[in-house]
C-alpha positions as a printed Julia matrix, in Angstrom:
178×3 Matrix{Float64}:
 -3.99  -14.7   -213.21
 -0.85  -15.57  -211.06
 -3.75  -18.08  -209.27
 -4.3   -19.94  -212.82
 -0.88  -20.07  -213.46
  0.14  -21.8   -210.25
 -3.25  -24.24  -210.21
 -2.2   -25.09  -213.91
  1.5   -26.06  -212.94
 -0.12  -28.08  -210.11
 -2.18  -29.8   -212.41
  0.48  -30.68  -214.75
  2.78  -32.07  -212.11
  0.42  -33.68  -210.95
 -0.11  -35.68  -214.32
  3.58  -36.82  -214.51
  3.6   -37.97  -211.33
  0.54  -40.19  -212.39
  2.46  -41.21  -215.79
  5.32  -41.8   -213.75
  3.45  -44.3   -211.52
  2.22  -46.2   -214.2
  5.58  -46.3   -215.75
  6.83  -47.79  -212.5
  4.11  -50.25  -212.26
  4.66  -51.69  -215.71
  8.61  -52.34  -215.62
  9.77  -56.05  -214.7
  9.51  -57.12  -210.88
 13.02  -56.74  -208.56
 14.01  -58.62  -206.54
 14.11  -55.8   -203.69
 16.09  -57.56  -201.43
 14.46  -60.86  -201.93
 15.45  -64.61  -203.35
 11.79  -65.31  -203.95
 11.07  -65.85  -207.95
 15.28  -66.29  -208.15
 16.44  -69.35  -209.97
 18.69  -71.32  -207.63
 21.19  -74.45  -207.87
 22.13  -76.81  -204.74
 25.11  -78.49  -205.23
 26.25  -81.37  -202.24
 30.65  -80.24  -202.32
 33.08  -82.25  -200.92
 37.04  -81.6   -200.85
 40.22  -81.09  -199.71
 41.3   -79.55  -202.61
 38.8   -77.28  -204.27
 40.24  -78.53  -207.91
 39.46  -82.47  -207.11
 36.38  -82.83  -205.9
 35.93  -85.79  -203.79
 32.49  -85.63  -204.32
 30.09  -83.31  -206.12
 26.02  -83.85  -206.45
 24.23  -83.74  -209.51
 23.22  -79.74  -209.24
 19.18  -79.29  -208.91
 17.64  -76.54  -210.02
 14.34  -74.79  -209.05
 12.86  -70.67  -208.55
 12.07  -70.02  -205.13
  8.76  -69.93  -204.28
  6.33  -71.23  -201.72
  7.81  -74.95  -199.65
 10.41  -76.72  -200.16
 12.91  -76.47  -202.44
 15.02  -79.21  -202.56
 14.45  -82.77  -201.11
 18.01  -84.4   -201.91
 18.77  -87.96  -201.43
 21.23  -90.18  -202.17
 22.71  -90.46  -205.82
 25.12  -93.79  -205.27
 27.58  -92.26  -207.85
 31.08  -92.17  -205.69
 31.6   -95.43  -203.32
 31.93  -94.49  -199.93
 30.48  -91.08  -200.15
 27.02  -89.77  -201.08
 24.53  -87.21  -200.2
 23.12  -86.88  -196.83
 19.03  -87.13  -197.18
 18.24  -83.15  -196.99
 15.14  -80.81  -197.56
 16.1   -76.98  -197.96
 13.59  -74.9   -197.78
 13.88  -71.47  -199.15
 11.99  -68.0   -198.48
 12.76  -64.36  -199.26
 15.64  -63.63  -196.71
 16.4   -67.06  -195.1
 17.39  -70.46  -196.0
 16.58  -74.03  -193.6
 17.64  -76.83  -193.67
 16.32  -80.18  -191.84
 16.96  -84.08  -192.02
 15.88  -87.43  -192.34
 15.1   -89.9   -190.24
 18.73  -91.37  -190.09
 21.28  -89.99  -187.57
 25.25  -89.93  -188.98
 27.92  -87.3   -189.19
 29.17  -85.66  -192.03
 32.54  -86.61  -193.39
 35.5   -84.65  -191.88
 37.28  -82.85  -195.2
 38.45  -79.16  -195.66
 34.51  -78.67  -197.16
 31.43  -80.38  -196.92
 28.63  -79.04  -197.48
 26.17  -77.18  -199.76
 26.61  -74.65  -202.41
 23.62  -72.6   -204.03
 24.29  -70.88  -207.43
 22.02  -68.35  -207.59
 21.47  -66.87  -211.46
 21.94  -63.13  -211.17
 24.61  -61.08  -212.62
 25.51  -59.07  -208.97
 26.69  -60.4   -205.38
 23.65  -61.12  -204.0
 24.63  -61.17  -200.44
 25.65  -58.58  -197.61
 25.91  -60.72  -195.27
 24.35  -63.48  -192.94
 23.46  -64.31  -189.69
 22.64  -68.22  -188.07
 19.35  -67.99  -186.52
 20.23  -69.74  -183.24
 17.05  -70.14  -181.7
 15.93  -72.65  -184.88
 19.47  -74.22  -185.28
 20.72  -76.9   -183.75
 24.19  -77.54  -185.63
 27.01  -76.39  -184.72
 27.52  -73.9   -187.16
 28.6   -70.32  -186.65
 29.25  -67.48  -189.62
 32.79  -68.65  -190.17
 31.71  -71.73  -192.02
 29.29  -69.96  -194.12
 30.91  -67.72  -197.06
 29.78  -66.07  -200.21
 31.9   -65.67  -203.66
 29.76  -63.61  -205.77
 26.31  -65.13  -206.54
 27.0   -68.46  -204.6
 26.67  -69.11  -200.78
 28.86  -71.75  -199.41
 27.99  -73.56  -196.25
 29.98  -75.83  -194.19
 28.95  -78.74  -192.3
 32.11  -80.76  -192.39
 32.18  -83.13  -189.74
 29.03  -82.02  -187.75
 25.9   -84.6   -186.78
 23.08  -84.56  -188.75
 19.4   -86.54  -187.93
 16.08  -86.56  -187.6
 16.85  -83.11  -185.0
 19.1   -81.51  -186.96
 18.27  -78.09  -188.06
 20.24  -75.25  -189.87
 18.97  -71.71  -190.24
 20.81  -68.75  -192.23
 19.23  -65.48  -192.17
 20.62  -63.53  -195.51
 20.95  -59.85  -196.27
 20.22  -59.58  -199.61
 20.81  -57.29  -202.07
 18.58  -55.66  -204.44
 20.15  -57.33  -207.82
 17.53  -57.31  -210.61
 16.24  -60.7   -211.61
 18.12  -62.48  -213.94
């Protein structure tokens, strides 16, 4: 009897833990630590004072997914200053960057650089790390911060061409999708 009783507990536990797995399956994806399927703005910023902008892109928005995000370009909207011809490509932990064919350097200003917005409702990042072996800018962590849901990375006065590479490994959080 004790037997029954014990094989018939089984069996219902057993058939929760199978509800609960289907349950599971049928909620909305996370993110889990990822920025793939996360909608994302890139933003060119250049100051000295963050309140007058001496220059600030049209923003671009895509979701992360497979290749490259963003190929920026020119705009021609503030003589004298533009965008620097970029591709970013994008994947679940890490974000490249890589330029055209023309060599230059990037204007000298308290920031320049790139900003991407990322629509969530959490901080998305723990942290970051400059892959070195794939980088060839000068950049180190210092010129790279976060403020909430948007990364910040700074590139002011550094050379830029058809060799230049960037690489930012990303710890990411596990914000739902937004």
């Amino acid at each position: 009897m004790e037997f029954q009783w014990v094989a018939g507990a089984l069996l219902r536990s057993l058939r929760i833990c199978a509800a609960v797995a289907l349950c599971a399956a049928a909620l909305p994806a996370l993110a889990g630590g990822t920025l793939e399927g996360r909608t994302v703005t890139l933003n060119v910023l250049t100051y000295e004072d963050p309140a007058a902008p001496i220059l600030e892109s049209r923003g671009r928005t895509v979701i992360v997914g497979d290749g490259i995000e963003f190929g920026m370009g020119p705009e021609f909207r503030t003589p004298g200053f533009d965008v620097v011809p970029v591709q970013v490509q994008i994947g679940p932990s890490r974000i490249e960057f890589s330029y055209g064919d023309a060599p230059g350097q990037f204007w000298t200003s308290t920031f320049n650089g790139y900003v991407l917005r990322f629509a969530t409702d959490c901080a998305l990042f723990e942290g970051w790390r400059i892959d070195d072996d794939a980088t060839t800018m000068p950049v180190t962590e210092a010129d790279i911060h976060a403020e909430g849901k948007a990364l910040f990375i700074n590139v002011s006065g550094m050379e830029y061409g058809p060799k230049a590479t960037l690489a930012v490994d990303l710890s990411v959080t596990d914000c739902p999708l937004s």
